[in-house]
């Protein structure tokens, strides 16, 4: 399936996989195990940076008061620069792929509906249920997916990833925030949806995508000093974003103020890591069989994005809208911890 464009990833990723394979041979690892373990060697640095941030915050080497500053740098400077760079160097047709948009949106809506149906009860009402559904349907594409997929699949994957970011940030997030207000008396679902959309407009990441797409469409090249500045910021995005994820997860765990049964959060984390990518794979495969012009390589990227752990910024939304942030933080933490194995396994399976 990955060979829809003739290869799995960029030469850089192929070289990394080959080196990982040679290392495993020297260690005497059986050949039947090497594909998964080779991918683990490629993904290890990314998850190691998350672990480094977690340990730094947990041990107070990084003051908790510094985490908002890291978040601000990543959200308002480094990631927008990275998204602009990728958007401006990606063919505009890839950024306007209606098939990718439609299939992924359908899967996001199904994930939200299914998670709500499975979790709503007398204890988990609309506010907690809707934010739980968002964390099940919203992968950590911005902080983790962009750098990880670019490294694994090459820059040709980024156009698809950008489309998925738009779906998650604009539609899925706004829908779930609106649903979270159904049992509230603070203006209702429509007011909440409007508030969510205003939040999207205040987020620099969509604007970076729009500006990058516009630059691609008109083939605009920035003046050399400005381009160098943007590129330097973009290069800082991956390590700082991954380190920040770990620090945010540690802070959320340290601030959890009540015990919780594992049944309230582990099933949602498993749905994110297993059900979401399987749903995208099934829907995309059916769409291709029905004649939808969905590129197999793009479908592979979509499945891997869906296999990412839950987005860490949902925890901030839960806190903002008064949901049980302890539950949301636990879902994010469990999904991130398990994703090192599950995501690497997904890459290895799709490689075959």
mmCIF file of N, CA and C in Angstrom, residues 112-126 128-130 132-133 263-265 267-268:
data_model
loop_
_atom_site.group_PDB
_atom_site.id
_atom_site.type_symbol
_atom_site.label_atom_id
_atom_site.label_comp_id
_atom_site.label_asym_id
_atom_site.label_seq_id
_atom_site.Cartn_x
_atom_site.Cartn_y
_atom_site.Cartn_z
ATOM 1 N N UNK A 112 -15.898 10.363 16.898
ATOM 2 C CA UNK A 112 -16.568 11.182 17.907
ATOM 3 C C UNK A 112 -17.881 10.535 18.325
ATOM 4 N N UNK A 113 -18.688 10.122 17.351
ATOM 5 C CA UNK A 113 -19.983 9.521 17.661
ATOM 6 C C UNK A 113 -19.820 8.213 18.432
ATOM 7 N N UNK A 114 -18.895 7.374 18.009
ATOM 8 C CA UNK A 114 -18.703 6.077 18.660
ATOM 9 C C UNK A 114 -18.190 6.252 20.089
ATOM 10 N N UNK A 115 -17.243 7.153 20.283
ATOM 11 C CA UNK A 115 -16.700 7.364 21.629
ATOM 12 C C UNK A 115 -17.764 7.905 22.568
ATOM 13 N N UNK A 116 -18.581 8.826 22.080
ATOM 14 C CA UNK A 116 -19.681 9.333 22.899
ATOM 15 C C UNK A 116 -20.653 8.216 23.259
ATOM 16 N N UNK A 117 -21.001 7.390 22.284
ATOM 17 C CA UNK A 117 -21.938 6.295 22.539
ATOM 18 C C UNK A 117 -21.388 5.313 23.573
ATOM 19 N N UNK A 118 -20.072 5.120 23.581
ATOM 20 C CA UNK A 118 -19.461 4.140 24.475
ATOM 21 C C UNK A 118 -19.184 4.693 25.873
ATOM 22 N N UNK A 119 -19.068 6.000 26.014
ATOM 23 C CA UNK A 119 -18.601 6.548 27.295
ATOM 24 C C UNK A 119 -19.628 7.369 28.061
ATOM 25 N N UNK A 120 -20.636 7.925 27.402
ATOM 26 C CA UNK A 120 -21.617 8.729 28.129
ATOM 27 C C UNK A 120 -22.370 7.863 29.139
ATOM 28 N N UNK A 121 -22.440 8.328 30.382
ATOM 29 C CA UNK A 121 -23.190 7.628 31.424
ATOM 30 C C UNK A 121 -23.558 8.633 32.507
ATOM 31 N N UNK A 122 -23.978 8.144 33.660
ATOM 32 C CA UNK A 122 -24.407 9.059 34.715
ATOM 33 C C UNK A 122 -23.265 9.891 35.284
ATOM 34 N N UNK A 123 -22.055 9.371 35.224
ATOM 35 C CA UNK A 123 -20.899 10.115 35.732
ATOM 36 C C UNK A 123 -20.254 10.973 34.656
ATOM 37 N N UNK A 124 -20.166 10.428 33.451
ATOM 38 C CA UNK A 124 -19.538 11.148 32.340
ATOM 39 C C UNK A 124 -20.643 11.772 31.490
ATOM 40 N N UNK A 125 -20.856 13.064 31.692
ATOM 41 C CA UNK A 125 -21.909 13.771 30.968
ATOM 42 C C UNK A 125 -21.328 14.394 29.697
ATOM 43 N N UNK A 126 -22.100 15.282 29.067
ATOM 44 C CA UNK A 126 -21.707 15.803 27.757
ATOM 45 C C UNK A 126 -20.368 16.540 27.787
ATOM 46 N N UNK A 128 -17.627 16.192 29.809
ATOM 47 C CA UNK A 128 -16.507 15.251 29.866
ATOM 48 C C UNK A 128 -16.524 14.295 28.676
ATOM 49 N N UNK A 129 -17.720 13.882 28.259
ATOM 50 C CA UNK A 129 -17.815 12.933 27.148
ATOM 51 C C UNK A 129 -17.345 13.522 25.833
ATOM 52 N N UNK A 130 -17.719 14.773 25.562
ATOM 53 C CA UNK A 130 -17.335 15.394 24.290
ATOM 54 C C UNK A 130 -15.837 15.652 24.225
ATOM 55 N N UNK A 132 -13.650 13.918 25.864
ATOM 56 C CA UNK A 132 -13.081 12.579 25.716
ATOM 57 C C UNK A 132 -13.164 12.088 24.282
ATOM 58 N N UNK A 133 -14.270 12.410 23.607
ATOM 59 C CA UNK A 133 -14.396 12.041 22.193
ATOM 60 C C UNK A 133 -13.377 12.790 21.342
ATOM 61 N N UNK A 263 -10.983 2.095 33.825
ATOM 62 C CA UNK A 263 -12.006 1.945 32.783
ATOM 63 C C UNK A 263 -12.505 3.282 32.260
ATOM 64 N N UNK A 264 -12.208 4.373 32.975
ATOM 65 C CA UNK A 264 -12.642 5.691 32.522
ATOM 66 C C UNK A 264 -11.713 6.285 31.464
ATOM 67 N N UNK A 265 -10.490 5.760 31.358
ATOM 68 C CA UNK A 265 -9.553 6.398 30.429
ATOM 69 C C UNK A 265 -8.769 5.431 29.546
ATOM 70 N N UNK A 267 -9.724 2.562 27.961
ATOM 71 C CA UNK A 267 -10.410 2.208 26.707
ATOM 72 C C UNK A 267 -10.371 3.318 25.662
ATOM 73 N N UNK A 268 -10.476 4.573 26.090
ATOM 74 C CA UNK A 268 -10.438 5.677 25.127
ATOM 75 C C UNK A 268 -9.050 5.776 24.498
#
